[in-house]
Coordinates of C-alpha atoms (C1' of nucleotides) in Angstrom, one line a residue:
Chain A
X1 CA -3.8 6.2 20.6
X2 CA -3.1 9.1 18.1
X3 CA -0.6 11.7 17.8
X4 CA -1.0 14.5 19.7
X5 CA -1.0 16.7 16.9
X6 CA -4.1 15.0 15.1
X7 CA -6.0 15.0 18.6
X8 CA -8.7 17.6 18.7
X9 CA -7.3 20.7 20.2
X10 CA -9.0 21.2 23.1
X11 CA -8.8 25.1 23.5
X12 CA -10.7 25.4 19.8
X13 CA -14.0 26.0 20.2
X14 CA -16.1 23.5 17.9
X15 CA -18.2 25.6 15.4
X16 CA -21.7 24.2 14.7
X17 CA -20.8 20.7 16.2
X18 CA -24.5 19.9 16.2
X19 CA -25.9 20.7 12.8
X20 CA -29.2 23.4 13.1
X21 CA -31.8 21.6 10.9
X22 CA -32.1 23.2 7.5
X23 CA -35.0 23.9 5.3
X24 CA -36.1 20.0 4.7
X25 CA -36.1 20.0 0.9
X26 CA -34.5 22.9 -0.8
X27 CA -30.7 22.2 0.0
X28 CA -30.4 18.3 -1.4
X29 CA -26.5 18.7 -0.1
X30 CA -27.5 18.7 3.3
X31 CA -29.8 15.6 3.2
X32 CA -28.6 12.3 1.9
X33 CA -29.9 11.5 -1.8
X34 CA -30.5 8.2 -3.3
X35 CA -28.0 8.4 -6.3
X36 CA -24.9 6.4 -6.1
X37 CA -25.0 4.0 -3.1
X38 CA -28.3 4.5 -1.4
X39 CA -29.9 4.1 -4.4
X40 CA -30.7 0.7 -4.1
X41 CA -32.7 1.2 -0.9
X42 CA -36.6 0.6 -0.7
X43 CA -38.7 3.5 0.3
X44 CA -39.4 2.0 3.2
X45 CA -35.6 1.3 4.0
X46 CA -34.6 4.9 3.1
X47 CA -37.3 6.4 5.5
X48 CA -35.9 4.1 8.3
X49 CA -32.6 5.2 7.6
X50 CA -33.1 8.7 7.5
X51 CA -34.3 8.7 10.7
X52 CA -31.6 6.7 12.7
X53 CA -29.1 9.2 10.7
X54 CA -27.5 11.8 12.5
X55 CA -26.1 14.7 10.5
X56 CA -23.1 16.9 11.4
X57 CA -20.8 19.4 10.5
X58 CA -16.7 19.0 10.9
X59 CA -14.2 21.8 10.8
X60 CA -10.8 20.8 8.6
X61 CA -8.7 18.6 10.8
X62 CA -11.0 17.4 13.0
X63 CA -11.5 14.0 11.9
X64 CA -14.7 11.9 11.4
X65 CA -12.8 9.0 13.1
X66 CA -9.7 7.4 13.9
X67 CA -7.6 4.9 13.0
X68 CA -7.4 2.5 15.2
X69 CA -10.7 2.9 17.3
X70 CA -13.7 1.3 17.4
X71 CA -15.7 1.2 14.2
X72 CA -19.0 2.1 15.4
X73 CA -20.5 4.0 12.6
X74 CA -20.2 4.0 8.6
X75 CA -20.6 7.7 7.7
X76 CA -22.4 9.4 4.3
X77 CA -20.4 12.5 3.0
X78 CA -22.5 15.1 2.1
X79 CA -20.4 17.9 1.5
X80 CA -16.7 18.8 1.4
X81 CA -13.6 16.8 0.9
X82 CA -12.4 14.3 3.6
X83 CA -8.5 12.8 3.5
X84 CA -8.0 9.4 4.5
X85 CA -4.8 8.5 6.1
X86 CA -2.7 6.0 7.9
X87 CA -0.1 7.0 11.2
X88 CA 3.3 6.1 10.6
X89 CA 5.4 4.9 13.5
X90 CA 6.3 8.6 14.2
X91 CA 3.3 9.8 13.7
X92 CA 3.2 10.8 10.3
X93 CA 0.7 10.8 7.8
X94 CA 0.4 8.6 4.8
X95 CA -2.5 9.3 2.9
X96 CA -4.5 6.9 1.4
X97 CA -7.1 8.4 -0.7
X98 CA -9.6 11.2 -0.8
X99 CA -13.5 11.0 -0.5
X100 CA -16.1 13.8 -1.8
X101 CA -19.8 13.9 -1.3
X102 CA -21.6 11.1 -1.7
X103 CA -19.5 8.8 -0.8
X104 CA -19.7 6.2 2.3
X105 CA -17.0 6.1 4.7
X106 CA -15.8 3.7 7.0
X107 CA -18.2 1.0 6.2
X108 CA -15.1 -1.4 5.7
X109 CA -14.1 -1.2 9.3
X110 CA -17.7 -1.8 10.1
X111 CA -18.2 -4.9 7.5
X112 CA -14.9 -6.5 8.8
X113 CA -15.6 -6.1 12.5
X114 CA -12.5 -4.4 13.2
X115 CA -11.0 -0.9 14.4
X116 CA -10.9 1.9 11.7
X117 CA -8.4 1.0 9.4
X118 CA -7.6 4.9 8.4
X119 CA -8.2 8.3 10.2
X120 CA -10.7 10.3 8.1
X121 CA -9.8 14.1 7.9
X122 CA -11.9 16.7 6.6
X123 CA -9.9 19.3 4.4
X124 CA -12.6 21.8 4.5
X125 CA -15.6 21.9 6.7
X126 CA -17.8 19.1 5.8
X127 CA -21.4 17.8 6.5
X128 CA -21.6 13.9 7.2
X129 CA -24.6 11.9 8.6
X130 CA -23.6 9.5 11.1
X131 CA -25.1 5.5 10.3
X132 CA -24.7 3.3 13.3
X133 CA -22.9 0.0 12.8
X134 CA -25.9 -1.9 13.4
X135 CA -28.3 0.0 11.4
X136 CA -25.8 0.0 8.6
X137 CA -25.1 -3.7 9.1
X138 CA -29.0 -4.6 8.9
X139 CA -29.1 -2.4 5.9
X140 CA -26.3 -4.8 3.8
X141 CA -28.2 -7.9 5.7
X142 CA -31.5 -7.2 4.3
X143 CA -31.0 -5.3 1.1
X144 CA -29.1 -7.9 -1.4
X145 CA -28.6 -4.6 -4.2
X146 CA -27.6 -2.4 -1.6
X147 CA -24.8 -5.3 -0.8
X148 CA -24.2 -5.8 -4.2
X149 CA -23.6 -2.2 -5.2
X150 CA -21.2 -1.9 -1.5
X151 CA -19.4 -4.7 -3.1
X152 CA -18.6 -3.2 -6.3
X153 CA -18.0 -0.1 -4.8
X154 CA -15.3 -1.6 -2.2
X155 CA -13.9 -3.9 -4.9
X156 CA -13.1 -0.9 -7.0
X157 CA -11.4 1.3 -3.8
X158 CA -10.1 -1.7 -2.8
X159 CA -7.8 -1.8 -6.5
X160 CA -7.4 1.8 -6.4
X161 CA -6.1 1.9 -2.8
X162 CA -3.6 -1.2 -3.8
X163 CA -2.6 1.1 -7.0
X164 CA -1.5 4.2 -4.7
X165 CA 0.0 2.2 -2.3
X166 CA 1.9 0.3 -5.0
X167 CA 3.1 3.1 -6.4
X168 CA 4.8 4.6 -3.0
X169 CA 6.6 1.5 -3.0
X170 CA 8.0 1.4 -6.3
X171 CA 8.0 4.7 -7.8
X172 CA 10.9 7.3 -7.2
X173 CA 10.1 10.4 -5.5
X174 CA 10.5 12.0 -9.2
X175 CA 7.8 9.8 -10.6
X176 CA 5.3 10.3 -8.1
X177 CA 6.1 13.9 -8.0
X178 CA 5.5 13.9 -11.8
X179 CA 2.2 11.6 -11.0
X180 CA 1.0 13.5 -8.8
X181 CA 1.6 16.7 -10.6
X182 CA -0.3 15.6 -13.4
X183 CA -3.2 14.4 -11.8
X184 CA -4.1 17.3 -9.4
X185 CA -3.4 19.5 -12.5
X186 CA -6.1 17.8 -14.8
X187 CA -8.6 17.3 -12.1
X188 CA -8.8 21.0 -11.3
X189 CA -11.1 21.1 -14.4
X190 CA -9.9 23.8 -17.4
X191 CA -6.4 22.7 -16.3
X192 CA -3.4 24.8 -14.8
X193 CA -2.8 27.6 -17.6
X194 CA -4.3 30.1 -15.1
X195 CA -1.2 30.4 -13.2
X196 CA -1.9 29.6 -9.4
X197 CA -3.6 26.1 -9.3
X198 CA -6.3 26.1 -6.4
X199 CA -6.2 22.5 -5.9
X200 CA -2.4 22.3 -5.3
X201 CA -1.9 22.6 -1.4
X202 CA -0.5 25.7 -1.0
X203 CA 2.1 24.4 1.5
X204 CA 5.2 22.6 0.5
X205 CA 4.6 20.4 3.6
X206 CA 1.4 19.1 2.7
X207 CA 2.3 18.3 -1.1
X208 CA 5.4 16.6 0.0
X209 CA 3.3 14.5 2.7
X210 CA 0.4 14.0 -0.5
X211 CA 3.5 12.5 -2.7
X212 CA 5.2 10.8 0.4
X213 CA 8.2 12.4 0.9
X214 CA 10.1 15.5 2.8
X215 CA 9.6 19.2 2.1
X216 CA 13.3 18.9 1.2
X217 CA 13.4 16.2 -1.2
X218 CA 10.4 17.7 -2.6
X219 CA 12.0 21.0 -3.1
X220 CA 14.8 19.5 -4.7
X221 CA 12.9 17.6 -6.8
X222 CA 10.6 20.4 -8.0
X223 CA 13.7 22.9 -8.9
X224 CA 15.2 19.9 -10.7
X225 CA 12.4 20.0 -12.9
X226 CA 12.3 23.8 -13.1
X227 CA 15.9 23.8 -14.5
X228 CA 15.0 21.4 -17.2
X229 CA 12.2 24.1 -18.2
X230 CA 9.5 21.5 -17.3
X231 CA 7.8 23.5 -14.3
X232 CA 7.9 27.2 -13.7
X233 CA 8.3 27.5 -10.1
X234 CA 8.2 31.6 -10.3
X235 CA 6.9 33.0 -6.7
X236 CA 3.4 31.6 -5.5
X237 CA 2.1 28.7 -7.5
X238 CA 3.6 26.0 -9.7
X239 CA 3.1 26.0 -13.5
X240 CA 3.6 23.0 -15.7
X241 CA 5.5 24.3 -19.1
X242 CA 6.3 21.2 -20.3
X243 CA 3.4 18.5 -20.0
X244 CA 4.7 16.0 -22.6
X245 CA 8.1 15.6 -20.7
X246 CA 6.0 15.3 -17.3
X247 CA 4.0 13.2 -19.1
X248 CA 7.0 11.3 -19.9
X249 CA 8.5 11.3 -16.4
X250 CA 5.5 10.0 -14.7
X251 CA 5.3 6.7 -17.0
Chain B
X1 CA 0.5 -7.6 -21.7
X2 CA 2.4 -10.3 -19.3
X3 CA 6.2 -10.7 -19.0
X4 CA 7.5 -13.8 -21.1
X5 CA 8.5 -15.5 -18.0
X6 CA 5.3 -15.8 -16.8
X7 CA 3.1 -16.5 -19.5
X8 CA 2.2 -20.3 -20.5
X9 CA 5.0 -22.0 -21.9
X10 CA 3.4 -23.7 -24.8
X11 CA 4.8 -26.8 -24.5
X12 CA 4.3 -28.1 -21.1
X13 CA 1.4 -30.2 -20.7
X14 CA -1.3 -29.7 -18.2
X15 CA -1.8 -32.9 -16.3
X16 CA -5.5 -33.3 -15.4
X17 CA -6.8 -30.3 -17.3
X18 CA -10.1 -31.5 -16.3
X19 CA -10.6 -33.1 -12.9
X20 CA -11.6 -36.7 -13.0
X21 CA -14.7 -37.1 -10.5
X22 CA -13.4 -38.8 -7.3
X23 CA -15.6 -40.2 -4.9
X24 CA -18.4 -37.8 -3.8
X25 CA -17.7 -37.7 -0.4
X26 CA -14.2 -38.9 0.8
X27 CA -12.0 -36.5 -0.6
X28 CA -13.2 -33.3 0.0
X29 CA -10.3 -31.6 -1.2
X30 CA -11.2 -31.8 -4.8
X31 CA -14.7 -30.8 -4.5
X32 CA -15.9 -27.6 -3.5
X33 CA -17.4 -27.7 0.3
X34 CA -19.5 -25.7 1.9
X35 CA -17.8 -24.4 4.9
X36 CA -16.7 -21.0 4.7
X37 CA -18.0 -18.5 2.0
X38 CA -19.8 -20.9 0.4
X39 CA -21.8 -22.1 3.3
X40 CA -24.5 -19.2 2.2
X41 CA -25.9 -20.9 -0.3
X42 CA -28.8 -22.8 -0.2
X43 CA -28.7 -26.5 -1.9
X44 CA -30.2 -25.7 -4.9
X45 CA -28.0 -23.1 -5.5
X46 CA -25.2 -24.9 -4.5
X47 CA -26.2 -27.6 -6.8
X48 CA -26.2 -25.2 -9.6
X49 CA -22.9 -23.9 -9.2
X50 CA -21.1 -27.2 -8.6
X51 CA -22.7 -28.2 -12.3
X52 CA -21.1 -24.7 -13.5
X53 CA -17.8 -25.3 -12.1
X54 CA -14.7 -26.5 -14.2
X55 CA -12.0 -27.7 -11.6
X56 CA -8.7 -28.0 -12.8
X57 CA -5.1 -28.5 -11.7
X58 CA -2.5 -26.0 -12.1
X59 CA 1.4 -26.1 -11.6
X60 CA 3.7 -24.2 -9.8
X61 CA 4.5 -21.1 -11.7
X62 CA 1.6 -21.0 -14.3
X63 CA -1.1 -18.4 -12.9
X64 CA -4.4 -19.1 -12.7
X65 CA -4.6 -15.1 -14.3
X66 CA -2.6 -12.5 -15.1
X67 CA -2.5 -9.0 -13.7
X68 CA -4.1 -6.7 -16.2
X69 CA -6.1 -9.3 -18.2
X70 CA -10.1 -9.2 -17.9
X71 CA -11.1 -10.8 -15.5
X72 CA -13.5 -13.5 -16.4
X73 CA -14.0 -15.5 -13.7
X74 CA -13.4 -15.9 -9.7
X75 CA -11.6 -19.3 -8.4
X76 CA -12.2 -21.6 -5.7
X77 CA -9.5 -22.7 -4.4
X78 CA -9.3 -26.3 -3.4
X79 CA -5.4 -27.4 -2.9
X80 CA -2.7 -25.6 -2.9
X81 CA -1.0 -22.2 -2.0
X82 CA -1.3 -19.6 -4.5
X83 CA 0.7 -16.3 -4.6
X84 CA -0.5 -12.9 -5.5
X85 CA 1.6 -10.7 -6.7
X86 CA 1.5 -7.5 -8.9
X87 CA 4.3 -6.5 -11.4
X88 CA 6.5 -3.5 -11.0
X89 CA 8.0 -1.3 -13.5
X90 CA 11.3 -3.5 -14.1
X91 CA 8.6 -6.7 -14.4
X92 CA 9.9 -7.8 -10.6
X93 CA 7.1 -9.1 -8.6
X94 CA 5.6 -7.5 -5.5
X95 CA 3.5 -9.9 -3.8
X96 CA 0.4 -8.8 -2.1
X97 CA -0.5 -12.0 -0.2
X98 CA -1.2 -15.7 -0.7
X99 CA -4.2 -17.7 -0.5
X100 CA -4.9 -21.6 0.6
X101 CA -7.3 -24.1 0.0
X102 CA -11.5 -22.5 0.7
X103 CA -10.4 -19.1 -0.5
X104 CA -12.0 -17.2 -3.1
X105 CA -9.4 -15.8 -6.1
X106 CA -10.0 -13.0 -8.3
X107 CA -13.5 -11.6 -6.8
X108 CA -12.4 -8.5 -6.1
X109 CA -11.9 -7.7 -10.1
X110 CA -14.8 -9.5 -10.9
X111 CA -17.0 -7.0 -8.9
X112 CA -15.2 -4.3 -10.0
X113 CA -15.6 -5.1 -13.3
X114 CA -12.1 -4.6 -13.9
X115 CA -9.1 -6.3 -15.1
X116 CA -7.6 -8.8 -12.2
X117 CA -5.4 -6.4 -10.3
X118 CA -3.1 -9.1 -9.4
X119 CA -1.2 -12.7 -10.9
X120 CA -2.3 -15.5 -9.4
X121 CA 0.5 -17.7 -9.5
X122 CA 0.9 -21.3 -7.6
X123 CA 3.7 -22.2 -5.3
X124 CA 2.8 -25.8 -5.5
X125 CA 0.4 -28.0 -7.5
X126 CA -2.9 -26.7 -6.8
X127 CA -6.4 -27.4 -7.6
X128 CA -9.2 -24.7 -8.3
X129 CA -12.6 -24.2 -9.7
X130 CA -13.4 -21.5 -12.4
X131 CA -16.6 -19.6 -11.5
X132 CA -17.5 -18.0 -14.8
X133 CA -17.9 -14.0 -14.2
X134 CA -21.7 -14.2 -14.9
X135 CA -22.4 -17.6 -12.8
X136 CA -20.6 -15.6 -9.8
X137 CA -22.2 -12.1 -10.2
X138 CA -25.4 -14.1 -10.5
X139 CA -24.8 -15.8 -7.2
X140 CA -24.1 -12.6 -5.3
X141 CA -27.1 -11.2 -6.8
X142 CA -29.5 -13.7 -5.9
X143 CA -28.4 -14.4 -2.5
X144 CA -28.1 -11.5 0.0
X145 CA -26.1 -14.0 2.7
X146 CA -23.9 -14.8 0.2
X147 CA -23.2 -11.2 -1.0
X148 CA -22.8 -10.3 3.3
X149 CA -19.9 -12.7 3.7
X150 CA -18.3 -11.7 0.5
X151 CA -18.7 -8.2 2.2
X152 CA -17.1 -9.0 5.5
X153 CA -14.5 -11.5 3.8
X154 CA -13.5 -8.1 1.3
X155 CA -13.6 -5.8 3.7
X156 CA -11.1 -8.0 6.0
X157 CA -8.8 -8.8 3.0
X158 CA -8.7 -5.1 2.4
X159 CA -7.3 -4.0 5.5
X160 CA -5.2 -6.5 5.5
X161 CA -3.5 -6.0 2.5
X162 CA -3.7 -2.0 3.2
X163 CA -1.8 -2.9 6.3
X164 CA 0.9 -5.1 4.5
X165 CA 1.7 -2.5 2.0
X166 CA 2.1 0.5 4.7
X167 CA 4.1 -1.9 6.7
X168 CA 6.6 -2.4 3.3
X169 CA 6.4 1.5 3.0
X170 CA 7.5 2.4 6.6
X171 CA 9.3 -0.8 8.2
X172 CA 12.4 -1.9 7.9
X173 CA 13.4 -4.7 6.2
X174 CA 14.4 -6.6 9.6
X175 CA 11.3 -5.7 11.4
X176 CA 9.0 -6.7 8.1
X177 CA 11.0 -10.3 8.3
X178 CA 10.7 -10.9 11.8
X179 CA 6.9 -10.3 11.2
X180 CA 6.6 -12.5 8.6
X181 CA 7.9 -14.7 10.6
X182 CA 5.6 -14.5 13.6
X183 CA 2.9 -14.8 11.1
X184 CA 3.7 -17.3 9.1
X185 CA 4.6 -19.5 11.8
X186 CA 1.7 -19.2 13.6
X187 CA -0.5 -19.2 10.9
X188 CA 0.5 -23.1 10.1
X189 CA -2.0 -24.0 13.0
X190 CA 0.0 -26.0 15.7
X191 CA 3.2 -23.6 15.4
X192 CA 6.6 -24.2 14.0
X193 CA 7.8 -26.8 16.5
X194 CA 8.1 -29.5 13.9
X195 CA 11.1 -28.1 12.1
X196 CA 10.1 -27.3 8.7
X197 CA 7.5 -25.0 8.1
X198 CA 5.4 -25.8 5.7
X199 CA 3.6 -22.7 5.1
X200 CA 7.0 -20.3 4.5
X201 CA 8.0 -20.4 0.7
X202 CA 10.6 -22.8 0.7
X203 CA 12.6 -20.8 -1.8
X204 CA 14.8 -17.6 -0.4
X205 CA 13.8 -15.3 -3.6
X206 CA 10.0 -16.0 -2.6
X207 CA 10.1 -15.3 1.0
X208 CA 12.0 -12.4 -0.2
X209 CA 9.4 -11.3 -2.5
X210 CA 6.9 -11.6 0.4
X211 CA 8.6 -9.7 2.5
X212 CA 9.4 -7.2 0.0
X213 CA 13.3 -7.3 -0.4
X214 CA 16.0 -9.2 -2.5
X215 CA 17.3 -12.9 -1.6
X216 CA 20.7 -11.1 -0.7
X217 CA 19.4 -8.7 1.8
X218 CA 17.2 -11.1 3.3
X219 CA 20.0 -13.6 3.6
X220 CA 21.8 -10.8 5.5
X221 CA 18.6 -10.4 7.9
X222 CA 18.1 -14.1 8.5
X223 CA 21.8 -14.9 9.5
X224 CA 21.9 -11.7 11.6
X225 CA 19.1 -12.7 13.2
X226 CA 20.5 -16.5 13.7
X227 CA 23.9 -15.2 15.1
X228 CA 21.8 -13.5 17.9
X229 CA 20.3 -17.0 18.5
X230 CA 17.0 -15.6 17.4
X231 CA 16.4 -18.1 14.6
X232 CA 18.2 -21.6 14.1
X233 CA 19.0 -21.8 10.2
X234 CA 20.1 -25.5 10.0
X235 CA 19.8 -27.0 6.6
X236 CA 16.4 -27.1 5.3
X237 CA 13.9 -25.1 7.4
X238 CA 13.7 -21.7 9.6
X239 CA 13.3 -22.7 13.4
X240 CA 12.2 -19.7 15.6
X241 CA 14.2 -20.3 18.7
X242 CA 13.8 -17.1 20.8
X243 CA 10.3 -16.3 20.1
X244 CA 10.0 -13.1 22.6
X245 CA 12.9 -11.2 21.0
X246 CA 11.0 -12.0 17.5
X247 CA 7.9 -10.3 18.6
X248 CA 9.9 -7.3 20.4
X249 CA 11.5 -6.9 16.6
X250 CA 8.2 -7.2 15.0
X251 CA 7.1 -4.4 17.1
Chain C
dC1 C1' 32.3 -36.4 -11.5
dG2 C1' 30.5 -31.8 -13.1
dG3 C1' 26.8 -29.0 -13.6
dC4 C1' 23.4 -26.5 -12.0
dC5 C1' 20.7 -24.0 -8.7
dC6 C1' 20.2 -21.8 -5.2
dT7 C1' 22.4 -19.2 -1.3
dT8 C1' 25.5 -16.7 1.0
dT9 C1' 29.4 -13.0 1.3
dG10 C1' 31.6 -9.4 -0.2
dA11 C1' 32.0 -4.6 -2.2
dT12 C1' 29.7 -0.6 -4.1
dT13 C1' 26.5 2.3 -5.4
dT14 C1' 22.6 5.3 -4.6
dG15 C1' 18.0 7.4 -3.5
dA16 C1' 16.0 9.7 0.2
dG17 C1' 16.0 11.1 4.8
dT18 C1' 18.2 13.7 8.2
dC19 C1' 20.0 18.0 10.5
dA20 C1' 21.7 22.3 10.0
dA21 C1' 22.3 27.0 8.0
dT22 C1' 21.0 30.1 5.3
dC23 C1' 17.4 32.9 2.3
dG24 C1' 13.2 35.4 1.3
dT25 C1' 9.0 37.2 2.3
dG26 C1' 5.4 39.3 4.4
dG27 C1' 3.5 40.8 8.6
dT28 C1' 4.2 43.6 12.8
dG29 C1' 5.1 47.5 15.8
dG30 C1' 8.2 51.0 16.9
Chain D
dC1 C1' 8.7 54.1 6.5
dC2 C1' 11.9 50.8 8.2
dA3 C1' 13.8 47.4 11.5
dC4 C1' 13.2 43.0 12.8
dC5 C1' 11.1 38.6 13.6
dA6 C1' 8.8 34.4 12.2
dC7 C1' 8.1 31.0 9.6
dG8 C1' 8.5 28.5 5.2
dA9 C1' 11.4 27.2 1.6
dT10 C1' 15.9 26.5 -0.4
dT11 C1' 20.4 24.8 0.1
dG12 C1' 24.5 22.0 1.7
dA13 C1' 26.6 18.4 4.0
dC14 C1' 26.4 13.9 5.9
dT15 C1' 24.3 9.7 6.7
dC16 C1' 22.1 5.3 5.9
dA17 C1' 19.5 1.4 4.8
dA18 C1' 19.0 -1.5 1.2
dA19 C1' 19.4 -2.2 -3.6
dT20 C1' 22.7 -3.8 -7.4
dC21 C1' 26.9 -5.8 -8.8
dA22 C1' 29.8 -9.6 -8.5
dA23 C1' 32.1 -13.6 -6.7
dA24 C1' 32.6 -17.7 -4.2
dG25 C1' 30.4 -21.4 -1.9
dG26 C1' 27.1 -25.4 -1.2
dG27 C1' 23.6 -29.1 -2.1
dC28 C1' 21.8 -32.6 -5.3
dC29 C1' 20.6 -35.0 -9.3
dG30 C1' 22.2 -37.3 -13.3

DNA sequence: CGGCCCTTTGATTTGAGTCAATCGTGGTGG
DNA sequence: CCACCACGATTGACTCAAATCAAAGGGCCG
């Protein structure tokens, strides 16, 4: 069903599979809050939901759920970053998007009544609450405002995903590389002036997969950019030298 | 904003811009019915909606709306087939999907509050009702069941689109061709035994864009399949001869 | 009959993947 | 302290699917 590499390695112990309960109110990150999507819930609904939730922690690379498996629940991400990817025929990963704290995961499959369309894999230690399928559906059915917000959210994400996939279909590796470099560079807050950008995957392979290419091709692309003085690849770290040229390449 | 070729040609008169009202019950195709998504509406809502609707006919190749323009309305498709496509950097079309009678168009952009993500272009003479943005949003806000059905529908379409785009990223033209042939063949109800399949775009170029390739490559692929006795390309119409082989190729 | 499209066929190009060899670097143990 | 190893990064050579460019073929309709 899923590639061996992605399956939980039997030998590796799971740390903190069941989240120990924390102090109930002083660490908001560990409890769902009502900002964002959940803001539409009434007090009663929120209370009901909380009682049905099962908060867990997840280790990096141990997915919350797997593409192709029955969608038994939605997940409310409370802490950490999760990468959503689809498996290629050769078992390779195609990253569809990233999600962060406050995001709701897996609800699309739940609403469609289909298996999960992606695998949701934490990039770092992550905490998420499980919302069982029926609980979630009841919530949507009974709360029009919640449904409305969900619609807005799903519509935006759908457009966003479509953009990302279209880019992979029609843009050259060079252009996609430039785009990612720009995107990842800016997203790290105060830009990439401090030489090593913490947001860029350290390994070439990870960056390559994010762009949707191979390490070899990425290497060539990066060095081509470096030889034009657009990047600086001095050991450990990619630094953008000529931001304007990079923007031009990204279109 | 959009390519000149796709913009409405100013000189061509629109036939039947305002749909004349027909006998109220004997031609259901020309009036919105309450099957499908609209089934969730109450009598009152349905009446209100009908009074707000503006039914129009559209000529082939004259889009209902254009990618990148403000999403002013959703459209209820009543007759005809509409192709949804995104523009490539070179102005080329990338077909995202097809929609038929009963489908709701453009609601994703309306819900997201963004410009349309695609261009909706009729493949044949088409009739559709315009649902102004605010009317639509009010409907969704006030009718939880409608919102719920919309969520289900959007979730399914989103997964479907993602599948289609992923397939374009990682499958060969041969495989994609086989898949489309299968898909379009079965979707036309009582299969493709009557020689010409009405659902297949009659022009090679449209089919090619749907598969995500060029007419030249599609022609080669089709004839390769024909020479293996899998297809019959006798003039006017593609007929599937060896369904099993086609399934095998589609994976 | 003669255009006009659309389709097909042929020849060539090309971007990127694959396979394979080499290079660097940092960690390890002798 | 240094040789050596392991692993990732780089470079090179080759392959390949599909796009592109270019040139015929058909049909169909006025």
